[in-house]
Amino acid sequence: MASFKPTKIQVYPKLGEKVTQDTLYWKNYKAPVQIKEFGAVTSIDFSPVTPHNFAVTAFTRIHIYGPFSQEPVKSFTRFKDTAYCGRFRSDGQLLVAGCEDSVVRLFDVSGKVALRLFKGHTKAVHLTDFTSDRYQILTGSDDYTCRLWDIPNATELTTYREHTDYIRCGVTSKLNRDLFITGSYDHTVKLFDARVEKSVITMDHGQPVESVLLYPSEGLLVSAGGRHVKVWDLLKGGQPLVSLKNHHKTVTSLALSSNGQRLLSASLDRHVKVYNTTNYKVVHNFDYAASILSLGLAPDDESIVVGMTNSILSIKHRKKQEDSKEIAGQQRRRPSYRVFVKGKNYVPKQDDYLVCKPVKEHLAKYDKQLRTFDVSKALDTALGTYIRFRKPEITVAVIKELDRRGTLKNALAGRDERGLSQLLNFIIGNLVDARFTPVLVTAAEMILDIYKSVIGQSPVVDRQLLRLQDLVEREIDFQKELLEVLGMLDTMFASSLPRKEVPCSGIGRSNGLTQGEPSTSKPQLQVT
């Protein structure tokens, strides 16, 4: 007696995401290390010098972490209220930060006590940064002013009062010590020159500005606010180049990759999106557990650090080649692998007696029912909730097997209102799927033949049949329209192709005869 063959489930190709170089590059990070801070992480800044420690501003503290440390290597806690915007100087030796109490503090990274206190603002200071000459500090406050301070003398140099709302972000030029940019909740981004008394360029972002970023060449500026990320050409007087709207909530932070070819934006919608700076298309996306307030990218993209509203600091480190080789080596050294392949390549000799170990079959529940000819129960099993919604190809494969055996009509017959409604629901949901259409059309025709005598007795089944009729009619109309479009496209392609003459060797073009062959046709007489 032949052994029972399980139902063959058709395997369909999965339409996954396209694997690109960007996908491989940005997915090459380890599992994130999560650190609990004392409050929402509002700022992350990497030191420009090795080993590239990073400063994390959260609540009334600024913690400095090493590249791979999970505990802070340095902490600054001498703040009376919430601290903001801890920034390193270009030599990595000094750090400046604003505060809710309007005082700007300057710290030595190797010390504990503030070296300088800059007092002059009347409200919280959310923006701090060093100028490129290392001797001045830029600050921006909720009192609508931005100011330049002299570090050696701890004195105020200039005050600008052009903004009409809170100043929450800004950046200084790394090429020119006199240029700096500020972004405000009055929807404007302003470029200032310290040599003149007012701003030189004003750009209207259209939303409260949360973050600004300069490209390394400083010819392009990126601003983020609301759901928009906008790119401006400073060399053309602040002309807008691109407006991106890929986030669902406010964009809070921006970062640039080490080579300047990828732009990163973080948002309250819990996503970090990576853009190609050539065409500004999204090439990758990171998901996080909570809304993101700050984003930092280490030099050479070695680490991605994200600060969230739930006080969690998430750190992702890039995988190294040695780590992957080590893991691969460990996998190869597993003894279970050698045991598994033992004897696979052995070829029996002529005098050997081969003993085959019987392989135990593990059949699915519907296969066991098919084996005992319980065709109706097998179909019920294949119409189970999990299989019906998650793996419809199994249900279709069982219907196809029943049709091949000639028992599909028996399995479909004798159903009550609930069972028939469930079956019709499955057919309606998958009938127009090109993978399942041939099988389900046959099943639908059998259902109509079997239950045509009871139509009108159940309002539930009647509604399902009307839905099925409407679906089939719409699909037929859709197919007709597609055929019309296909005919139009064929005509267009045929007319656009150049006509080519097919050369026929040895055939005369005038009369179609082979060269040298006499013509047998009689000469035509012309009567004038």
Coordinates of C-alpha atoms in Angstrom, one line a residue:
M1 CA 0.0 0.0 0.0
A2 CA 1.4 3.4 -1.0
S3 CA 2.2 5.8 1.8
F4 CA 0.1 8.9 2.3
K5 CA 1.5 12.0 0.6
P6 CA 1.0 15.3 2.6
T7 CA -0.8 18.2 0.9
K8 CA 1.6 20.2 -1.2
I9 CA 1.6 23.8 -0.1
Q10 CA 2.5 26.2 -2.9
V11 CA 5.4 28.5 -1.9
Y12 CA 4.9 32.1 -3.2
P13 CA 7.7 34.7 -3.4
K14 CA 7.7 37.3 -0.7
L15 CA 7.7 40.9 -1.7
G16 CA 10.2 42.1 0.9
E17 CA 12.1 45.4 1.0
K18 CA 14.7 46.0 -1.6
V19 CA 18.2 45.3 -0.2
T20 CA 20.5 48.2 -1.1
Q21 CA 23.9 49.2 0.0
D22 CA 22.3 51.7 2.3
T23 CA 20.2 49.0 3.9
L24 CA 23.3 46.8 4.5
Y25 CA 25.3 49.8 5.8
W26 CA 22.7 51.2 8.3
K27 CA 21.6 47.7 9.5
N28 CA 25.1 46.8 10.5
Y29 CA 24.6 48.0 14.1
K30 CA 24.5 45.9 17.2
A31 CA 21.5 45.6 19.5
P32 CA 21.0 49.0 21.3
V33 CA 22.4 49.7 24.7
Q34 CA 19.7 51.5 26.8
I35 CA 20.6 53.8 29.7
K36 CA 18.1 55.3 32.1
E37 CA 18.7 59.1 32.6
F38 CA 17.2 61.4 35.2
G39 CA 14.9 63.1 32.8
A40 CA 14.1 63.7 29.1
V41 CA 17.3 63.8 27.0
T42 CA 17.2 67.1 25.2
S43 CA 20.7 67.3 23.7
I44 CA 23.5 65.0 22.5
D45 CA 26.9 66.3 21.3
F46 CA 30.0 64.3 20.3
S47 CA 33.5 65.6 21.1
P48 CA 35.5 66.4 17.9
V49 CA 38.7 64.8 19.3
T50 CA 39.4 61.2 20.0
P51 CA 38.1 59.1 21.7
H52 CA 35.0 61.0 20.8
N53 CA 33.2 61.0 24.1
F54 CA 29.6 62.4 24.0
A55 CA 27.8 64.8 26.3
V56 CA 24.2 64.0 27.2
T57 CA 22.0 66.8 28.6
A58 CA 19.1 65.5 30.7
F59 CA 17.2 67.4 33.4
T60 CA 19.7 69.1 35.8
R61 CA 22.7 67.1 34.7
I62 CA 25.2 66.7 31.9
H63 CA 26.8 63.3 31.7
I64 CA 29.8 62.5 29.5
Y65 CA 30.0 59.0 28.2
G66 CA 32.9 57.2 26.6
P67 CA 32.5 55.5 23.2
F68 CA 31.7 52.1 24.8
S69 CA 30.9 52.9 28.4
Q70 CA 27.5 52.4 30.0
E71 CA 28.3 54.6 33.0
P72 CA 29.2 58.3 32.7
V73 CA 32.9 59.0 32.9
K74 CA 32.2 62.6 34.0
S75 CA 29.1 64.4 35.4
F76 CA 28.3 68.1 35.8
T77 CA 25.5 68.6 38.3
R78 CA 26.0 72.2 39.4
F79 CA 22.7 73.4 37.8
K80 CA 19.9 75.0 39.8
D81 CA 17.3 74.1 37.2
T82 CA 17.0 72.2 33.9
A83 CA 20.1 72.3 31.8
Y84 CA 20.1 72.7 28.0
C85 CA 22.4 72.2 25.0
G86 CA 25.7 70.9 26.3
R87 CA 28.3 71.6 23.5
F88 CA 32.0 70.7 23.2
R89 CA 34.6 73.2 21.9
S90 CA 36.5 72.1 18.8
D91 CA 39.5 71.0 21.0
G92 CA 37.3 69.0 23.3
Q93 CA 38.6 70.7 26.4
L94 CA 35.7 73.0 27.3
L95 CA 32.0 72.5 27.4
V96 CA 29.3 75.2 27.5
A97 CA 25.6 74.7 28.5
G98 CA 22.5 76.9 29.0
C99 CA 20.0 76.6 31.8
E100 CA 16.4 77.4 32.7
D101 CA 17.7 80.0 35.2
S102 CA 19.1 82.1 32.3
V103 CA 22.7 81.6 33.3
V104 CA 25.3 80.2 30.8
R105 CA 28.0 78.0 32.3
L106 CA 31.4 77.2 30.9
F107 CA 33.1 74.0 32.2
D108 CA 36.5 72.5 31.9
V109 CA 36.0 68.8 30.8
S110 CA 38.6 67.7 33.3
G111 CA 37.2 69.7 36.2
K112 CA 33.9 69.9 38.1
V113 CA 33.3 73.6 38.9
A114 CA 32.2 76.1 36.2
L115 CA 35.0 78.2 34.9
R116 CA 32.8 81.1 33.8
L117 CA 29.2 82.2 34.4
F118 CA 27.7 84.4 31.7
K119 CA 24.7 86.4 33.0
G120 CA 22.6 88.7 30.8
H121 CA 19.7 86.7 29.5
T122 CA 16.4 87.1 31.3
K123 CA 14.8 83.7 30.4
A124 CA 15.9 80.1 29.7
V125 CA 18.9 79.6 27.4
H126 CA 18.3 76.8 24.9
L127 CA 21.1 77.5 22.5
T128 CA 24.9 77.5 23.2
D129 CA 27.8 77.0 20.9
F130 CA 31.5 78.0 20.4
T131 CA 32.7 80.1 17.5
S132 CA 35.5 78.7 15.3
D133 CA 38.2 80.9 16.9
R134 CA 37.4 79.2 20.3
Y135 CA 37.3 82.5 22.2
Q136 CA 33.6 83.4 21.8
I137 CA 30.3 81.8 22.7
L138 CA 26.9 82.1 21.0
T139 CA 23.8 81.9 23.1
G140 CA 20.1 82.0 22.3
S141 CA 17.3 82.5 24.8
D142 CA 13.5 82.5 25.3
D143 CA 13.9 86.3 25.8
Y144 CA 14.0 86.5 22.0
T145 CA 17.7 87.6 22.0
C146 CA 20.9 85.9 20.8
R147 CA 24.2 87.1 22.1
L148 CA 27.9 86.8 21.6
W149 CA 30.2 86.5 24.7
D150 CA 33.9 86.8 25.1
I151 CA 35.4 83.9 27.0
P152 CA 38.6 85.4 28.5
N153 CA 36.8 88.4 29.9
A154 CA 33.4 86.8 30.5
T155 CA 31.7 89.9 29.0
E156 CA 28.9 90.3 26.5
L157 CA 30.0 91.5 23.0
T158 CA 26.9 91.9 20.9
T159 CA 23.1 91.4 21.4
Y160 CA 20.7 90.8 18.5
R161 CA 16.9 91.3 19.0
E162 CA 15.5 90.4 15.6
H163 CA 13.5 87.3 16.5
T164 CA 10.0 87.7 17.8
D165 CA 9.7 84.4 19.6
Y166 CA 11.8 81.8 21.5
I167 CA 15.2 81.0 20.0
R168 CA 15.6 77.2 20.4
C169 CA 18.4 76.2 18.0
G170 CA 21.4 77.5 16.2
V171 CA 24.9 76.7 14.9
T172 CA 28.1 78.6 14.3
S173 CA 30.3 78.6 11.2
K174 CA 33.4 76.4 11.4
L175 CA 35.0 78.3 8.5
N176 CA 34.3 81.9 9.6
R177 CA 34.3 83.0 13.2
D178 CA 31.9 85.9 12.5
L179 CA 29.0 83.9 10.9
F180 CA 26.3 82.1 12.9
I181 CA 22.7 80.9 12.3
T182 CA 19.7 80.9 14.7
G183 CA 16.3 79.3 14.4
S184 CA 13.3 80.5 16.3
Y185 CA 9.7 79.7 17.0
D186 CA 8.7 82.8 15.0
H187 CA 9.2 80.4 11.9
T188 CA 12.4 82.2 10.7
V189 CA 16.0 81.1 10.3
K190 CA 18.5 84.0 10.3
L191 CA 22.1 84.2 9.3
F192 CA 24.1 86.8 11.2
D193 CA 27.4 88.4 10.6
A194 CA 29.1 89.7 13.8
R195 CA 30.7 92.5 11.8
V196 CA 27.3 94.1 11.1
E197 CA 24.5 95.1 13.4
K198 CA 21.7 93.0 11.9
S199 CA 21.1 89.7 10.1
V200 CA 22.2 89.3 6.5
I201 CA 19.8 86.6 5.4
T202 CA 16.3 85.6 6.7
M203 CA 14.6 82.4 5.6
D204 CA 10.9 81.6 6.4
H205 CA 10.6 77.9 7.4
G206 CA 6.8 78.2 7.9
Q207 CA 6.8 76.2 11.2
P208 CA 8.5 76.7 14.6
V209 CA 12.1 75.8 14.0
E210 CA 13.5 73.0 16.2
S211 CA 16.9 72.3 14.7
V212 CA 19.4 73.7 12.1
L213 CA 22.4 72.1 10.5
L214 CA 25.2 73.3 8.2
Y215 CA 26.8 71.2 5.6
P216 CA 30.6 70.9 5.8
S217 CA 31.0 73.2 2.8
E218 CA 28.6 75.6 4.5
G219 CA 26.9 76.4 1.2
L220 CA 23.8 74.5 2.2
L221 CA 21.7 74.8 5.4
V222 CA 19.1 72.3 6.7
S223 CA 16.2 73.5 9.0
A224 CA 13.7 71.3 10.8
G225 CA 10.4 72.3 12.3
G226 CA 6.9 70.9 12.3
R227 CA 6.8 67.9 10.0
H228 CA 9.1 69.6 7.5
V229 CA 12.8 69.3 6.8
K230 CA 14.0 72.1 4.4
V231 CA 17.2 72.6 2.6
W232 CA 18.4 76.2 1.8
D233 CA 21.1 77.4 -0.6
L234 CA 23.1 80.1 1.3
L235 CA 25.2 81.0 -1.7
K236 CA 22.0 82.1 -3.5
G237 CA 20.8 84.3 -0.7
G238 CA 18.8 81.6 1.2
Q239 CA 16.9 80.2 -1.7
P240 CA 14.9 77.1 -0.8
L241 CA 16.0 73.9 -2.6
V242 CA 14.1 71.0 -1.1
S243 CA 11.2 70.6 1.3
L244 CA 10.8 67.1 2.8
K245 CA 7.7 65.9 4.6
N246 CA 8.4 62.2 5.6
H247 CA 7.5 62.4 9.3
H248 CA 4.1 62.3 10.9
K249 CA 5.0 64.5 13.9
T250 CA 7.4 67.3 14.7
V251 CA 11.0 66.8 13.6
T252 CA 13.2 67.6 16.6
S253 CA 16.8 66.9 15.6
L254 CA 19.1 66.6 12.6
A255 CA 22.5 65.0 12.0
L256 CA 24.9 64.4 9.1
S257 CA 26.9 61.3 8.3
S258 CA 30.7 61.4 8.4
N259 CA 31.0 61.6 4.6
G260 CA 28.2 64.2 4.2
Q261 CA 26.2 62.0 1.8
R262 CA 23.5 61.0 4.2
L263 CA 21.2 63.3 6.3
L264 CA 19.4 62.0 9.4
S265 CA 16.3 63.4 10.9
A266 CA 14.6 62.4 14.2
S267 CA 11.0 63.1 15.2
L268 CA 8.4 62.7 17.9
D269 CA 6.8 60.0 15.7
R270 CA 9.6 57.6 17.1
H271 CA 11.4 57.4 13.7
V272 CA 14.9 58.3 12.5
K273 CA 15.0 58.7 8.7
V274 CA 18.1 58.6 6.6
Y275 CA 18.1 60.6 3.4
N276 CA 20.4 60.5 0.4
T277 CA 21.7 64.0 0.0
T278 CA 21.9 63.7 -3.8
N279 CA 18.2 63.2 -4.4
Y280 CA 16.8 63.5 -0.8
K281 CA 15.0 60.2 -1.0
V282 CA 14.6 58.1 2.2
V283 CA 17.1 55.2 2.0
H284 CA 16.6 53.8 5.5
N285 CA 14.5 54.1 8.7
F286 CA 15.1 53.4 12.4
D287 CA 12.2 52.7 14.8
Y288 CA 12.3 53.5 18.5
A289 CA 10.1 52.9 21.5
A290 CA 9.3 56.5 22.4
S291 CA 9.3 60.0 21.0
I292 CA 12.8 61.3 20.1
L293 CA 14.1 64.6 21.3
S294 CA 17.8 64.5 20.4
L295 CA 20.0 62.6 17.9
G296 CA 23.8 62.3 17.8
L297 CA 26.0 60.5 15.2
A298 CA 29.6 59.6 16.1
P299 CA 32.5 60.4 13.7
D300 CA 32.8 57.6 11.0
D301 CA 29.2 56.7 11.9
E302 CA 30.5 54.3 14.6
S303 CA 27.6 55.0 17.0
I304 CA 24.0 56.3 16.8
V305 CA 22.9 57.9 20.0
V306 CA 19.2 58.8 20.5
G307 CA 17.6 60.6 23.5
M308 CA 13.9 60.0 24.1
T309 CA 11.1 61.6 26.1
N310 CA 10.9 58.6 28.5
S311 CA 14.4 59.4 29.8
I312 CA 16.0 56.5 27.9
L313 CA 19.3 57.0 26.1
S314 CA 19.7 54.4 23.3
I315 CA 23.2 53.7 21.9
K316 CA 23.8 51.6 18.8
H317 CA 27.4 50.6 18.1
R318 CA 28.6 49.5 14.6
K319 CA 29.5 45.9 14.2
K320 CA 33.2 45.2 13.5
Q321 CA 34.5 42.7 11.0
E322 CA 36.4 40.8 13.8
D323 CA 33.2 40.4 15.7
S324 CA 31.4 38.9 12.7
K325 CA 34.3 36.6 12.0
E326 CA 34.4 35.5 15.6
I327 CA 30.7 34.7 15.6
A328 CA 31.1 32.8 12.3
G329 CA 34.1 30.9 13.8
Q330 CA 32.1 29.9 16.9
Q331 CA 29.2 28.7 14.7
R332 CA 31.7 26.5 12.7
R333 CA 33.2 25.1 15.8
R334 CA 29.9 23.8 17.2
P335 CA 30.1 20.0 17.5
S336 CA 26.5 19.6 16.7
Y337 CA 27.2 20.6 13.1
R338 CA 29.8 17.9 12.7
V339 CA 27.4 15.3 14.1
F340 CA 24.6 16.5 11.8
V341 CA 26.7 16.0 8.6
K342 CA 28.4 12.9 9.7
G343 CA 28.2 10.2 7.0
K344 CA 26.4 12.3 4.5
N345 CA 29.1 11.9 1.9
Y346 CA 29.6 8.2 2.5
V347 CA 29.1 6.0 -0.6
P348 CA 28.1 2.4 0.1
K349 CA 30.3 -0.3 -1.4
Q350 CA 29.0 -3.2 -3.5
D351 CA 29.0 -5.7 -0.7
D352 CA 27.5 -3.4 1.9
Y353 CA 24.0 -4.1 3.2
L354 CA 22.1 -0.8 3.5
V355 CA 19.7 -0.5 6.4
C356 CA 17.3 2.5 6.1
K357 CA 15.9 4.0 9.2
P358 CA 12.2 4.7 8.9
V359 CA 11.4 8.4 8.8
K360 CA 8.5 9.3 11.0
E361 CA 6.0 11.4 9.3
H362 CA 4.6 14.5 11.1
L363 CA 1.3 15.3 9.4
A364 CA -0.7 18.5 9.9
K365 CA -4.2 18.1 11.3
Y366 CA -5.9 18.6 8.0
D367 CA -3.6 16.0 6.4
K368 CA -4.6 13.5 9.1
Q369 CA -8.2 14.2 8.4
L370 CA -7.7 13.8 4.7
R371 CA -5.9 10.5 5.4
T372 CA -9.1 9.2 7.0
F373 CA -11.3 10.7 4.3
D374 CA -12.9 13.3 6.6
V375 CA -13.0 15.8 3.8
S376 CA -15.5 18.2 5.5
K377 CA -13.5 18.3 8.7
A378 CA -10.3 18.8 6.8
L379 CA -11.8 21.9 5.1
D380 CA -13.0 23.2 8.5
T381 CA -9.5 22.9 9.9
A382 CA -8.1 24.7 6.9
L383 CA -10.6 27.5 7.5
G384 CA -9.5 28.1 11.1
T385 CA -9.0 31.7 12.1
Y386 CA -5.2 31.6 12.2
I387 CA -4.7 29.7 8.9
R388 CA -7.5 31.7 7.2
F389 CA -6.0 35.1 7.9
R390 CA -2.2 34.5 8.3
K391 CA -1.7 31.6 5.8
P392 CA -4.4 31.6 3.2
E393 CA -2.2 29.6 0.8
I394 CA -2.8 26.5 3.1
T395 CA -6.6 26.9 2.8
V396 CA -6.3 27.2 -0.9
A397 CA -4.0 24.2 -1.1
V398 CA -6.5 22.0 0.8
I399 CA -9.3 23.2 -1.5
K400 CA -7.2 22.3 -4.5
E401 CA -6.3 18.9 -3.1
L402 CA -10.0 18.2 -2.5
D403 CA -10.9 19.2 -6.0
R404 CA -8.1 16.9 -7.4
R405 CA -9.6 14.0 -5.4
G406 CA -13.1 14.8 -6.7
T407 CA -14.4 15.3 -3.1
L408 CA -14.6 19.1 -3.0
K409 CA -18.4 19.1 -3.6
N410 CA -18.9 16.7 -0.7
A411 CA -16.7 18.9 1.6
L412 CA -18.7 22.1 0.6
A413 CA -22.1 20.5 1.1
G414 CA -24.1 20.2 4.2
R415 CA -23.0 23.4 5.9
D416 CA -25.0 25.5 8.3
E417 CA -25.4 29.3 8.0
R418 CA -22.3 30.1 10.1
G419 CA -20.0 27.6 8.2
L420 CA -21.2 28.8 4.8
S421 CA -20.8 32.4 5.8
Q422 CA -17.2 31.8 6.9
L423 CA -16.4 30.0 3.7
L424 CA -17.9 32.8 1.6
N425 CA -16.0 35.4 3.6
F426 CA -12.7 33.7 2.8
I427 CA -13.6 33.5 -1.0
I428 CA -14.6 37.2 -1.1
G429 CA -11.4 38.2 0.6
N430 CA -9.1 36.2 -1.6
L431 CA -10.9 35.8 -5.0
V432 CA -9.2 38.7 -6.7
D433 CA -5.7 37.5 -5.6
A434 CA -4.1 36.3 -8.8
R435 CA -2.4 33.4 -6.9
F436 CA -5.7 32.0 -5.7
T437 CA -8.2 33.0 -8.3
P438 CA -8.2 29.7 -10.4
V439 CA -8.9 27.5 -7.3
L440 CA -11.5 29.8 -5.6
V441 CA -13.5 30.4 -8.8
T442 CA -14.1 26.7 -9.0
A443 CA -15.1 26.5 -5.3
A444 CA -17.5 29.5 -5.8
E445 CA -19.2 27.9 -8.8
M446 CA -19.7 24.7 -6.7
I447 CA -21.2 26.6 -3.8
L448 CA -23.7 28.3 -6.1
D449 CA -24.7 25.0 -7.6
I450 CA -25.1 23.3 -4.2
Y451 CA -26.9 26.1 -2.3
K452 CA -29.0 27.7 -5.2
S453 CA -32.1 26.1 -3.8
V454 CA -31.8 27.8 -0.4
I455 CA -31.1 31.3 -1.6
G456 CA -33.4 33.8 0.1
Q457 CA -33.8 31.8 3.3
S458 CA -30.8 33.4 5.2
P459 CA -30.2 37.2 5.1
V460 CA -26.6 36.7 6.2
V461 CA -25.8 34.3 3.3
D462 CA -27.8 36.5 0.8
R463 CA -25.7 39.5 1.8
Q464 CA -22.5 37.5 1.2
L465 CA -23.7 36.4 -2.2
L466 CA -24.5 39.9 -3.2
R467 CA -21.0 41.0 -2.1
L468 CA -19.5 38.2 -4.1
Q469 CA -21.6 39.2 -7.2
D470 CA -20.5 42.9 -6.8
L471 CA -16.9 41.9 -6.4
V472 CA -16.9 39.7 -9.6
E473 CA -18.6 42.5 -11.6
R474 CA -16.1 45.1 -10.5
E475 CA -13.2 42.8 -11.2
I476 CA -14.6 42.1 -14.7
D477 CA -14.9 45.8 -15.4
F478 CA -11.4 46.4 -14.1
Q479 CA -10.0 43.6 -16.3
K480 CA -11.7 45.2 -19.4
E481 CA -10.2 48.6 -18.6
L482 CA -6.8 47.0 -18.2
L483 CA -7.1 45.2 -21.6
E484 CA -8.1 48.6 -23.2
V485 CA -5.0 50.2 -21.7
L486 CA -2.8 47.3 -22.8
G487 CA -4.1 47.7 -26.4
M488 CA -3.3 51.4 -26.3
L489 CA 0.2 50.8 -25.0
D490 CA 0.8 48.1 -27.7
T491 CA -0.2 50.6 -30.4
M492 CA 2.0 53.3 -28.9
F493 CA 5.0 50.9 -28.7
A494 CA 4.5 49.6 -32.2
S495 CA 4.3 53.1 -33.7
S496 CA 7.4 54.3 -31.8
L497 CA 9.6 51.4 -33.0
P498 CA 11.6 52.1 -36.3
R499 CA 10.7 49.9 -39.2
K500 CA 13.5 47.7 -40.4
E501 CA 13.9 46.1 -43.8
V502 CA 14.8 42.4 -43.7
P503 CA 17.5 41.7 -46.3
C504 CA 16.9 38.6 -48.4
S505 CA 20.1 37.5 -50.1
G506 CA 19.7 36.5 -53.7
I507 CA 16.2 37.8 -54.1
G508 CA 15.5 40.6 -56.6
R509 CA 13.7 43.6 -55.0
S510 CA 11.8 44.4 -58.1
N511 CA 10.0 41.2 -58.9
G512 CA 11.0 38.8 -56.0
L513 CA 12.9 36.4 -58.3
T514 CA 16.3 35.0 -57.7
Q515 CA 19.0 36.8 -59.6
G516 CA 19.5 35.2 -62.9
E517 CA 16.2 33.4 -62.9
P518 CA 14.1 34.1 -66.1
S519 CA 10.7 35.5 -65.7
T520 CA 7.9 33.3 -66.9
S521 CA 5.2 35.9 -66.9
K522 CA 4.0 37.2 -70.3
P523 CA 4.9 40.8 -71.1
Q524 CA 2.1 43.3 -70.6
L525 CA 1.0 45.3 -73.7
Q526 CA 0.1 48.9 -73.2
V527 CA -2.6 50.2 -75.7
T528 CA -2.5 53.9 -76.3

